[in-house]
mmCIF file of C-alpha atoms and ligand atoms in Angstrom:
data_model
loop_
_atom_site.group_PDB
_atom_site.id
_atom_site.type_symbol
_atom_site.label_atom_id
_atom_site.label_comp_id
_atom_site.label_asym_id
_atom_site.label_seq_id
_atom_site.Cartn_x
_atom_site.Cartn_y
_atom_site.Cartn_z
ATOM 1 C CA UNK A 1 -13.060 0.890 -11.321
ATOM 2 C CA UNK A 2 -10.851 2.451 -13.223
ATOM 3 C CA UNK A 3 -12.156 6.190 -12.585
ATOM 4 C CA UNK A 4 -10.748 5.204 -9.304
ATOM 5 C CA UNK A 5 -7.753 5.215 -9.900
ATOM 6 C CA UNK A 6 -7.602 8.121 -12.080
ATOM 7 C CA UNK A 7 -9.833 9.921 -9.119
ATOM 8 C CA UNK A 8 -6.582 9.940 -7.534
ATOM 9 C CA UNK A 9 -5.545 13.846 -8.516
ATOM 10 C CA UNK A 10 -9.348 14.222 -6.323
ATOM 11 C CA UNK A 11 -8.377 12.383 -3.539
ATOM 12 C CA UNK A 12 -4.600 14.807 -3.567
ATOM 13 C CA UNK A 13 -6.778 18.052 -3.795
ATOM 14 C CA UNK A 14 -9.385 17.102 -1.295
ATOM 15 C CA UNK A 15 -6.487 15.860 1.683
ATOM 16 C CA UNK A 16 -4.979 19.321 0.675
ATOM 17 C CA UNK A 17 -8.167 20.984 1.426
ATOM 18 C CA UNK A 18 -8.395 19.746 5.110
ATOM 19 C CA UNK A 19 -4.416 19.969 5.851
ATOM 20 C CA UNK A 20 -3.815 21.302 9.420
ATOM 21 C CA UNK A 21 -6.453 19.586 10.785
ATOM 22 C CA UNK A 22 -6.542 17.396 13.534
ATOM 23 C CA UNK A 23 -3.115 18.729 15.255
ATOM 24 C CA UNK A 24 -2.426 16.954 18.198
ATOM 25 C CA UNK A 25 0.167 17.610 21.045
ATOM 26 C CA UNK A 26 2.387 14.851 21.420
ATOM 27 C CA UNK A 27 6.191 13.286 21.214
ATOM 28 C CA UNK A 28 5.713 9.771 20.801
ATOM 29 C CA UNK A 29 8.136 7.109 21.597
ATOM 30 C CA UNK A 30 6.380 4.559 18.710
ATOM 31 C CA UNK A 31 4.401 5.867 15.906
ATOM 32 C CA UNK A 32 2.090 2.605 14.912
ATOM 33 C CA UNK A 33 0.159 2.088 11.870
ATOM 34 C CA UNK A 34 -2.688 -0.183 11.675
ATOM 35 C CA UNK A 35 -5.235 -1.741 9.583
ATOM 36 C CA UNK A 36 -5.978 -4.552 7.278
ATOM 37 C CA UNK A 37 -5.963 -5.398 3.399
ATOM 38 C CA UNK A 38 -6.367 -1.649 1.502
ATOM 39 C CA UNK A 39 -6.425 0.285 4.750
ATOM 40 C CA UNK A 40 -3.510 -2.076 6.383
ATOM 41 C CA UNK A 41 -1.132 -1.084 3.320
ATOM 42 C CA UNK A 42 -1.276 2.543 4.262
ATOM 43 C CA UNK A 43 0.913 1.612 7.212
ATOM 44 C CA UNK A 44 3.837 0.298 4.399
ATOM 45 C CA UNK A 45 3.989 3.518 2.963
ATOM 46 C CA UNK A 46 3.956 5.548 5.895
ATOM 47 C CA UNK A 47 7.038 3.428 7.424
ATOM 48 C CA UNK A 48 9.122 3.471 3.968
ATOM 49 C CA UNK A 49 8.743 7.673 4.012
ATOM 50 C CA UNK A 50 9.386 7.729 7.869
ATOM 51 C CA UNK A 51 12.952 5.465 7.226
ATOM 52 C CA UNK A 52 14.381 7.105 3.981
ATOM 53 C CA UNK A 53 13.668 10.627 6.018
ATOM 54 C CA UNK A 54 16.743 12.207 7.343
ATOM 55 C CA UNK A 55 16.858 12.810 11.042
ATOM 56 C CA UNK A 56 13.539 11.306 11.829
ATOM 57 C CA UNK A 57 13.188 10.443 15.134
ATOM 58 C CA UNK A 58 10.354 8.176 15.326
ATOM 59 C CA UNK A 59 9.931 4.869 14.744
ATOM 60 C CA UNK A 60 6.795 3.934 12.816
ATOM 61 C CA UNK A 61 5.673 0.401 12.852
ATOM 62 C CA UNK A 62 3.296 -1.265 10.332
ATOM 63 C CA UNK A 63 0.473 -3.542 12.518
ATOM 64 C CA UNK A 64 -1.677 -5.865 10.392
ATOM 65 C CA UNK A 65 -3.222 -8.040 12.731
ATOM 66 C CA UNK A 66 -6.025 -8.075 15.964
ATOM 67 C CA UNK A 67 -3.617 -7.240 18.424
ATOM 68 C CA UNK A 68 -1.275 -4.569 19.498
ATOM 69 C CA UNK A 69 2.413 -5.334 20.335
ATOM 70 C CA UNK A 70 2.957 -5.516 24.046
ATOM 71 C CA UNK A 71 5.334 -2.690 24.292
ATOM 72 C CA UNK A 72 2.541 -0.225 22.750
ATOM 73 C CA UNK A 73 1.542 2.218 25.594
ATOM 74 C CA UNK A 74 0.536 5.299 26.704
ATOM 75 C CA UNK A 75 3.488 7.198 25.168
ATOM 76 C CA UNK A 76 3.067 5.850 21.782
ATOM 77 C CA UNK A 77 0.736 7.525 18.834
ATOM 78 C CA UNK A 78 -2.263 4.416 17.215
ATOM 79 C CA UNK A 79 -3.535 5.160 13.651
ATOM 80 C CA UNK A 80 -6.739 3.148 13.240
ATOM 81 C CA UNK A 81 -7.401 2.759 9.799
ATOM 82 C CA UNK A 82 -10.433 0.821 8.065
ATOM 83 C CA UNK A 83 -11.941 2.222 4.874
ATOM 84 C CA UNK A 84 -15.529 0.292 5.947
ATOM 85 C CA UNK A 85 -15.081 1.524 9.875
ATOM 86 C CA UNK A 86 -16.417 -2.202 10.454
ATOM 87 C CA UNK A 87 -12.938 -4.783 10.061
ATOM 88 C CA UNK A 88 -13.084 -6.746 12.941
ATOM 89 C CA UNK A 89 -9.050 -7.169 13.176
ATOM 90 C CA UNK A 90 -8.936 -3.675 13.249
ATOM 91 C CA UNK A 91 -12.009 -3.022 15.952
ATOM 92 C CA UNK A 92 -9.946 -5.370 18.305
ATOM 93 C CA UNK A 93 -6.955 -2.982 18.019
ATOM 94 C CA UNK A 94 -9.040 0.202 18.510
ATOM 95 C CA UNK A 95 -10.274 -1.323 21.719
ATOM 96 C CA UNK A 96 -7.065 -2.426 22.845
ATOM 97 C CA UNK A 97 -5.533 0.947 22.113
ATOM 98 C CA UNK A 98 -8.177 2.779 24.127
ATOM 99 C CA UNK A 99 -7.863 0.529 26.769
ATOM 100 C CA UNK A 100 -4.294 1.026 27.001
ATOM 101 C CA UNK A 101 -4.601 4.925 26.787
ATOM 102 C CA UNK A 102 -2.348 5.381 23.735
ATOM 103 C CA UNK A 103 -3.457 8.594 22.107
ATOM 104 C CA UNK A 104 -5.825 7.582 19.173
ATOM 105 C CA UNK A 105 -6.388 8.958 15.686
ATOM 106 C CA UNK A 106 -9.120 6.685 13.315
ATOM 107 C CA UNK A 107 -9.190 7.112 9.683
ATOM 108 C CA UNK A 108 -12.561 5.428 8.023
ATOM 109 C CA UNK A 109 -14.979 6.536 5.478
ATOM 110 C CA UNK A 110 -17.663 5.003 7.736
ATOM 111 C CA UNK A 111 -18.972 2.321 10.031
ATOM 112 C CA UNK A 112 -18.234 1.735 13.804
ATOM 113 C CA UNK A 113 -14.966 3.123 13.710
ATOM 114 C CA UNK A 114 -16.417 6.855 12.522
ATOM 115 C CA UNK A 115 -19.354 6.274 14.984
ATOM 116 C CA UNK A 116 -17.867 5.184 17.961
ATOM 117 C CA UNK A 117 -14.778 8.187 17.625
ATOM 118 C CA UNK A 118 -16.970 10.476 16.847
ATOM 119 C CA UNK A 119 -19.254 9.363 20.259
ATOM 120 C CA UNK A 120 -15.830 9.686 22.341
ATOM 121 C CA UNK A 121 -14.447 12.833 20.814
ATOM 122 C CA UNK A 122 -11.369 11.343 19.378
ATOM 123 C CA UNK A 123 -10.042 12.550 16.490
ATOM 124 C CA UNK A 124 -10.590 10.858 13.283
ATOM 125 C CA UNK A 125 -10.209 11.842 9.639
ATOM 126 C CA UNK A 126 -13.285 10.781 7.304
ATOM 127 C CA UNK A 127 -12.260 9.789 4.270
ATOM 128 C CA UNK A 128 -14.354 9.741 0.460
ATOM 129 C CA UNK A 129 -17.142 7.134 1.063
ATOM 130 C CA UNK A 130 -18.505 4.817 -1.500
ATOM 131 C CA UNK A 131 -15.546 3.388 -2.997
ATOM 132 C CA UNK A 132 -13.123 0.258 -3.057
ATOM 133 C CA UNK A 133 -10.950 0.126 0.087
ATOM 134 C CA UNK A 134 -8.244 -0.398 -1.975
ATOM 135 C CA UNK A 135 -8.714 2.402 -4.173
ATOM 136 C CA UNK A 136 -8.817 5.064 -1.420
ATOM 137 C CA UNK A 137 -5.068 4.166 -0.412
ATOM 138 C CA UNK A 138 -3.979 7.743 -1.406
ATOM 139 C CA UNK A 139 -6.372 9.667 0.384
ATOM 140 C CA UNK A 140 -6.175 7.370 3.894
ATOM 141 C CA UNK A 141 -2.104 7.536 3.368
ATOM 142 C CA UNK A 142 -2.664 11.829 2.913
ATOM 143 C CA UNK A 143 -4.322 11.861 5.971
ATOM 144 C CA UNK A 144 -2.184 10.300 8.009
ATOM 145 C CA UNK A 145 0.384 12.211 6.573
ATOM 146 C CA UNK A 146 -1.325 15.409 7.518
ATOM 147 C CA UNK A 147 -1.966 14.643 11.325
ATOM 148 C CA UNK A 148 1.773 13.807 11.382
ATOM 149 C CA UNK A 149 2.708 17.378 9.880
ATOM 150 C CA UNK A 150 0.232 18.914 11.695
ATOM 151 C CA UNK A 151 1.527 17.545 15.114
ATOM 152 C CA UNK A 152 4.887 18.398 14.265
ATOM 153 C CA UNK A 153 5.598 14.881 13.424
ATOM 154 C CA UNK A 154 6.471 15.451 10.095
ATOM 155 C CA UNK A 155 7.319 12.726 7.173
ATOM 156 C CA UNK A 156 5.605 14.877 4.277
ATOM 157 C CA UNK A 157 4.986 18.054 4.166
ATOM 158 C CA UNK A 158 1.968 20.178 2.819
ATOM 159 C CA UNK A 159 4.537 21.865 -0.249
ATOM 160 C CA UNK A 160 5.641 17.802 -1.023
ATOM 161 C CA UNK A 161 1.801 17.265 -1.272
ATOM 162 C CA UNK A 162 1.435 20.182 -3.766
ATOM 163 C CA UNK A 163 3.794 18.674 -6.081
ATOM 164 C CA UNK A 164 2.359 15.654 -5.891
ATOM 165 C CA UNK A 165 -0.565 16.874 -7.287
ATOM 166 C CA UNK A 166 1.127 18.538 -10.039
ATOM 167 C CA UNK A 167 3.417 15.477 -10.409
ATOM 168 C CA UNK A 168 0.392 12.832 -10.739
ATOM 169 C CA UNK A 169 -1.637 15.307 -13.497
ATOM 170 C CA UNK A 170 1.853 15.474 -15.471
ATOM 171 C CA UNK A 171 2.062 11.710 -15.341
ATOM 172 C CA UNK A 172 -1.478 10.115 -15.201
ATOM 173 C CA UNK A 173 -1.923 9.399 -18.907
ATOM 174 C CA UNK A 174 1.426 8.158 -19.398
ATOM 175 C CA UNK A 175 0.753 5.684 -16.300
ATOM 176 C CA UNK A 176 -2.173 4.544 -17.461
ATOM 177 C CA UNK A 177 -0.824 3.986 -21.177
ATOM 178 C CA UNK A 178 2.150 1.939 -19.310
ATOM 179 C CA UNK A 179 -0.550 0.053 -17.198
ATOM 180 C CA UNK A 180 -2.530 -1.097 -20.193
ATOM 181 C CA UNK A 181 0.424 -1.939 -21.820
ATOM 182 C CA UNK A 182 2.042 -4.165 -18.892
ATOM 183 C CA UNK A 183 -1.823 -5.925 -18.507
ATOM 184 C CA UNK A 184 -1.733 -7.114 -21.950
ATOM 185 C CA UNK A 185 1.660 -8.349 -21.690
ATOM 186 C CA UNK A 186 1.196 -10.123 -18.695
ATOM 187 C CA UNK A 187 -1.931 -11.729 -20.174
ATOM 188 C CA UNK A 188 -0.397 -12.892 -23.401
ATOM 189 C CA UNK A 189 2.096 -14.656 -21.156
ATOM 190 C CA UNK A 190 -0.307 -16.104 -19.227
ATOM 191 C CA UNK A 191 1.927 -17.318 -16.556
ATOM 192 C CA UNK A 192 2.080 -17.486 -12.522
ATOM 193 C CA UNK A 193 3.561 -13.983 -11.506
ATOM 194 C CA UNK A 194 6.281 -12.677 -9.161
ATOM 195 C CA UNK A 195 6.658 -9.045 -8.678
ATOM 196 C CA UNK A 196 11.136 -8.622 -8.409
ATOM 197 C CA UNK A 197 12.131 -5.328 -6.702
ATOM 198 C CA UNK A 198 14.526 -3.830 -4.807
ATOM 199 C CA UNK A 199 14.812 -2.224 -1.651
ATOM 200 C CA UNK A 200 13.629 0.470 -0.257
ATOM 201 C CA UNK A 201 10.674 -0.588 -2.913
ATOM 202 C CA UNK A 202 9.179 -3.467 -0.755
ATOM 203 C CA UNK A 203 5.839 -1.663 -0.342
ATOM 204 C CA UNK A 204 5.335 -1.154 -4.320
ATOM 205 C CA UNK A 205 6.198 -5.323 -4.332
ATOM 206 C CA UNK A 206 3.591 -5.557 -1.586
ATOM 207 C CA UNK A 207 0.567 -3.399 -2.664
ATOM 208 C CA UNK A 208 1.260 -4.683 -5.953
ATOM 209 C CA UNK A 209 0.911 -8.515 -4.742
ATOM 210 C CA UNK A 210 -2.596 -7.283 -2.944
ATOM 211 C CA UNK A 211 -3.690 -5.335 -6.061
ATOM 212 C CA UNK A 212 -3.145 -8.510 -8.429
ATOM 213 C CA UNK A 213 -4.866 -10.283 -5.706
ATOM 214 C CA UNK A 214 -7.992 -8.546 -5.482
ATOM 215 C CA UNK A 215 -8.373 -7.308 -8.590
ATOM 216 C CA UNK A 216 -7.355 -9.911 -11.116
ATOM 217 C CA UNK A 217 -7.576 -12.769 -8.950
ATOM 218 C CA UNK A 218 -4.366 -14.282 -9.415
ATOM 219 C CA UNK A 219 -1.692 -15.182 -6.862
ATOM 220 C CA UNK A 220 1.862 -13.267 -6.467
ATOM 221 C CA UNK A 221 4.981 -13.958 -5.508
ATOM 222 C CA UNK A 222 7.430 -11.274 -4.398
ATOM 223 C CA UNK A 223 10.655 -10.884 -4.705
ATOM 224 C CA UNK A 224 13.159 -8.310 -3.042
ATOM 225 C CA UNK A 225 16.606 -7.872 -3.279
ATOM 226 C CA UNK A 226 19.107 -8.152 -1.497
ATOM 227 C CA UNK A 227 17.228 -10.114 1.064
ATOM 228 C CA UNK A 228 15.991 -12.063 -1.986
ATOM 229 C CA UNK A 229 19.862 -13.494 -2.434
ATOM 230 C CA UNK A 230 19.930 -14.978 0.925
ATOM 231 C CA UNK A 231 16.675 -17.412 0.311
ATOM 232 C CA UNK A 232 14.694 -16.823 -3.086
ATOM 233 C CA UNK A 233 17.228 -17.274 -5.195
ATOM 234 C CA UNK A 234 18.242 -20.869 -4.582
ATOM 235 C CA UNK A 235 14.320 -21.796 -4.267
ATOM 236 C CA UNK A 236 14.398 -20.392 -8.181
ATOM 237 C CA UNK A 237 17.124 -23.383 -8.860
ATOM 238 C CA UNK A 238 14.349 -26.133 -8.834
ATOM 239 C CA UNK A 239 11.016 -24.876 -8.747
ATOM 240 C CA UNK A 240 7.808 -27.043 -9.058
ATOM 241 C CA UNK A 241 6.653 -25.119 -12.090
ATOM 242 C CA UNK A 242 8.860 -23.422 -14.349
ATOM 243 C CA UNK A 243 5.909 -21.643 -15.092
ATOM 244 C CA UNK A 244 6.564 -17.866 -14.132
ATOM 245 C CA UNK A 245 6.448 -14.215 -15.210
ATOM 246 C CA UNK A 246 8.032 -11.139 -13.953
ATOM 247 C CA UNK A 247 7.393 -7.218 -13.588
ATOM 248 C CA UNK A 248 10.322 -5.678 -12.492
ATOM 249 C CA UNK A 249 10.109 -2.381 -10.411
ATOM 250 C CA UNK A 250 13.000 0.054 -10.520
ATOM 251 C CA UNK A 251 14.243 3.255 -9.312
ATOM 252 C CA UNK A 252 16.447 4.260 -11.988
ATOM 253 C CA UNK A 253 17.886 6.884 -9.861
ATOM 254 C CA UNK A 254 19.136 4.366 -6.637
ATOM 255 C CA UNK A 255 22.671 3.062 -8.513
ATOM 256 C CA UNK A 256 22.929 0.442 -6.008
ATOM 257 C CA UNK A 257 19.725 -1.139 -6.636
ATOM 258 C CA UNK A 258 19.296 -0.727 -10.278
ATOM 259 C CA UNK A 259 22.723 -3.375 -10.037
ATOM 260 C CA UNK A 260 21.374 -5.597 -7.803
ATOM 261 C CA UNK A 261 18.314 -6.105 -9.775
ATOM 262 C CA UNK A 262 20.000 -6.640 -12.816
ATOM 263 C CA UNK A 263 22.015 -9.192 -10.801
ATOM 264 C CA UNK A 264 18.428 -10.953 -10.000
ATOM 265 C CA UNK A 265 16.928 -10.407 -13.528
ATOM 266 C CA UNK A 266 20.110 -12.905 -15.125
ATOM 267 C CA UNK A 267 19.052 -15.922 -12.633
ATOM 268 C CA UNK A 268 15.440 -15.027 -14.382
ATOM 269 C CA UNK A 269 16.757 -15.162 -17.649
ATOM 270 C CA UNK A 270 18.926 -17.698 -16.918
ATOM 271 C CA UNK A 271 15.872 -19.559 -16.050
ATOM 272 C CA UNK A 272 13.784 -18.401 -19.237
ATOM 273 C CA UNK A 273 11.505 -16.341 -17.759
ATOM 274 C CA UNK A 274 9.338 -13.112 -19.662
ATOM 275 C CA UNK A 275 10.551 -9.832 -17.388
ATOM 276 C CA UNK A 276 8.590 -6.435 -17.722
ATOM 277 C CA UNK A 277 9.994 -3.928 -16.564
ATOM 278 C CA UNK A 278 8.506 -0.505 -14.279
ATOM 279 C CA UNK A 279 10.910 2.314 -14.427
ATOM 280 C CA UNK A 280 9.336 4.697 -11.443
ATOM 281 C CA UNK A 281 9.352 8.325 -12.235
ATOM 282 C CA UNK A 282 9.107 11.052 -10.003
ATOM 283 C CA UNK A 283 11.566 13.742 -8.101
ATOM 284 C CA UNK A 284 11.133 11.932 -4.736
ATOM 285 C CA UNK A 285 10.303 8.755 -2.827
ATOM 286 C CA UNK A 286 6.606 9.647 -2.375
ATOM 287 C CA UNK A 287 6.143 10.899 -6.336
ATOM 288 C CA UNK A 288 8.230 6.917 -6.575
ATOM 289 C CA UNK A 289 5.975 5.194 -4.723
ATOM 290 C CA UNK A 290 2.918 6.978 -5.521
ATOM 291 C CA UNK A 291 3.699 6.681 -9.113
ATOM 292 C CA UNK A 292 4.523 2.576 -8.881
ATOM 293 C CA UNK A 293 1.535 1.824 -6.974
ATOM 294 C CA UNK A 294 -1.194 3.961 -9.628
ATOM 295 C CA UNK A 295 0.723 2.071 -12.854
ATOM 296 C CA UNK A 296 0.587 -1.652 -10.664
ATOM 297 C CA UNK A 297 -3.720 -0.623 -9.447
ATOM 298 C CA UNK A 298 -4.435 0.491 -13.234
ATOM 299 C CA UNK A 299 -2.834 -2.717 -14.713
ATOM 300 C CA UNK A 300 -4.523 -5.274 -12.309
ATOM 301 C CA UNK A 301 -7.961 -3.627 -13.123
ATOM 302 C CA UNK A 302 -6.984 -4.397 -16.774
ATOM 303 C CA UNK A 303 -5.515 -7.713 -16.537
ATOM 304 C CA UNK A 304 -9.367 -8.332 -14.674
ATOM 305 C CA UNK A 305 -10.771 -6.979 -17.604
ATOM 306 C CA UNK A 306 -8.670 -8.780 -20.050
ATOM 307 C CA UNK A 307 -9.568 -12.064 -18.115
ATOM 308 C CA UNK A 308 -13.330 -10.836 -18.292
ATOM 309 C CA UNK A 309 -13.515 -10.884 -14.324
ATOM 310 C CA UNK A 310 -15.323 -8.007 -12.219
ATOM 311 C CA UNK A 311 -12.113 -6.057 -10.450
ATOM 312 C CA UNK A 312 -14.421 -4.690 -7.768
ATOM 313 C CA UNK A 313 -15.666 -7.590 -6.303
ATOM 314 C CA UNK A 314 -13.811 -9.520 -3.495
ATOM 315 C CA UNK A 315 -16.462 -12.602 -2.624
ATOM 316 C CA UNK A 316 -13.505 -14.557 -0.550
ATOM 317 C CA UNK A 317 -13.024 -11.600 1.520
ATOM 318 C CA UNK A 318 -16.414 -10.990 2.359
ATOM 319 C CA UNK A 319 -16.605 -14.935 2.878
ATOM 320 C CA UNK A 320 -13.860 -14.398 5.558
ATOM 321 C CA UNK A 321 -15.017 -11.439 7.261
ATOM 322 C CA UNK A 322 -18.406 -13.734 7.843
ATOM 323 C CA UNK A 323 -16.097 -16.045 9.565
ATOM 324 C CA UNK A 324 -13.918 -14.059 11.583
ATOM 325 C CA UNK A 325 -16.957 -13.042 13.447
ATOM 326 C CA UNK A 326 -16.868 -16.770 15.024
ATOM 327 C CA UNK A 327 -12.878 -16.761 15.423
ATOM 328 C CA UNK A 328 -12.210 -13.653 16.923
ATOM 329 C CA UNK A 329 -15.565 -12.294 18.653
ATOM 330 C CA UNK A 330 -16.594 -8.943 19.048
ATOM 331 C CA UNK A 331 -14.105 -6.845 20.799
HETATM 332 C C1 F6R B 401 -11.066 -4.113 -0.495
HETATM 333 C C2 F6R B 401 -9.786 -4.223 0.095
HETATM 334 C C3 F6R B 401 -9.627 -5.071 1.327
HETATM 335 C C4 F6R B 401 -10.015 -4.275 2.571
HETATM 336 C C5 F6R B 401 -9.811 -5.126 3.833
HETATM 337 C C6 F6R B 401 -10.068 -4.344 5.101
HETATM 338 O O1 F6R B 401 -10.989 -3.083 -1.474
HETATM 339 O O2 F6R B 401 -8.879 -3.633 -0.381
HETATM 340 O O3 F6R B 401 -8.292 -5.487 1.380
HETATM 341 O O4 F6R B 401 -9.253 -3.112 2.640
HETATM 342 O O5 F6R B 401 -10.666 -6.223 3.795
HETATM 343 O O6 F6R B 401 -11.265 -3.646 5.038
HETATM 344 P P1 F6R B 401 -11.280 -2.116 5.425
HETATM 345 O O7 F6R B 401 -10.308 -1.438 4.525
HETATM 346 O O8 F6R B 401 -12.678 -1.675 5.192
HETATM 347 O O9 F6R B 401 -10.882 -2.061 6.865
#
């Protein structure tokens, strides 16, 4: 599993080898996102780039669920995004979207989803088959990326991608040193886990709950300031269980948030509990975020191994997707 990871610099070279392609013609009012689980998170990203971008002028929403919002129509642009091509959540909002006429892109590795765009000529991305959903989150996210720049939609652009690449094989082996490192502390303390950040680093808080999730089978609790001070933070003056763990994520170049975390990490340590600490590198939010997510994926596949559990498998989830079949119906 963890080649996967590392695979990363592949998945980087290959989106560059296909940028340009689709290019569609088209000013949307709403730019939506959707998907479940690994695919669903792609969405996060995409709408943290779109809002720290200067004088971007569309509004991308995140949509993790079987149903489009009402006011999605035929001016708006749909990303459909399932790694399998088969999530049922996300089949429903492919049909809605074509029923509505909302202009349609599908990324999938597979499945319905690659067969049934592929049958109606709409354009859809195919991503590296074969591995974790999860794991693929840098290659779905590139090419989404890439139908944006192509269709003058831009959030990243093909030179940002470069040095991403260049970025990720300057950093990889230092990640992965820090993610081995961060899986054994976490293990010695062998406590429930919250993940503290600040904002604009919800998404690394969020993939990193779903990574701990799948891969080490543990629960998460997130934390992210300042919306944190307004609820979290008195829940934290009489827990149930005292018995908690932090990483901390940081962007040691955002002055404003490096204070307000420290602000959050006393009322840990007021508390007593262990904090480890992320310091993100990288020039720009993407490098950030990119950067955040590979050291969080790497240490959950270790903390699995650590425990002695398999990080690839996911029996609950394939439990559930047996029983959304009854729930929801085909679409
Ligand atoms: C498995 C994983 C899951 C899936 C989710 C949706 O690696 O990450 O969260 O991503 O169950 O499935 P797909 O991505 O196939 O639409």
């Amino acid at each position: 599993m963890e080649e996967y990871y590392l695979g990363w610099i592949e998945q980087v070279e290959k989106s560059l080898s296909r940028w340009g392609e689709p290019s569609l013609i088209i000013t949307p009012r709403v730019i939506a996102v959707t998907g479940m689980g690994g695919s669903g998170c792609v969405g996060d990203y995409i709408a943290t780039l779109a809002g720290l971008k200067h004088g971007y002028r569309y509004p991308v929403i995140v949509v993790k669920n079987y149903r489009l919002p009402s006011y999605i129509g035929g001016n708006d642009l749909v990303f459909v995004i399932s790694y399998s091509g088969n999530t049922l959540e996300t089949r429903h909002i492919y049909r809605e979207a074509l029923e509505r006429g909302v202009e349609t892109v599908v990324i999938t590795s597979n499945g319905f989803l690659e067969e049934d765009a592929a049958g109606r000529g709409i354009p859809y991305i195919k991503v590296t088959p074969g591995i974790a959903p999860r794991t693929a989150l840098l290659e779905m996210m590139l090419a989404a990326l890439n139908v944006l720049d192509s269709s003058n939609l831009t959030i990243v652009s093909k030179e940002d991608v470069i040095k991403l690449k260049n970025f990720l094989k300057e950093t990889m082996r230092d990640a992965y040193n820090l993610a081995v490192e961060i899986a054994e502390k976490i293990y010695r303390n062998s406590k429930n886990l919250v993940i503290a950040t600040h904002s604009p680093l919800e998404v690394i808080a969020i993939r990193g709950k779903n990574e701990f999730n799948e891969n080490s089978k543990i629960p998460v609790k997130i934390d992210v300031t300042p919306e944190w001070a307004h609820n979290d933070i008195v829940g934290w003056e009489k827990p149930l269980t005292t018995d908690w763990q932090v990483l901390a994520v940081k962007d040691p170049d955002d002055t404003r948030g490096m204070k307000l975390l420290e602000f959050m990490e006393t009322i840990y340590r007021d508390k007593g509990f262990p904090i480890i600490e992320i310091e993100l590198k990288g020039s720009n939010m993407l490098e950030k975020l990119v950067y955040g997510s590979l050291v969080i994926g790497l240490a959950s596949v270790k903390l699995a191994r650590l425990r002695g559990i398999d990080p690839l498998k996911t029996t609950s989830i394939t439990r559930y997707k047996e029983a959304v079949k009854e729930i929801l119906g085909e679409p």
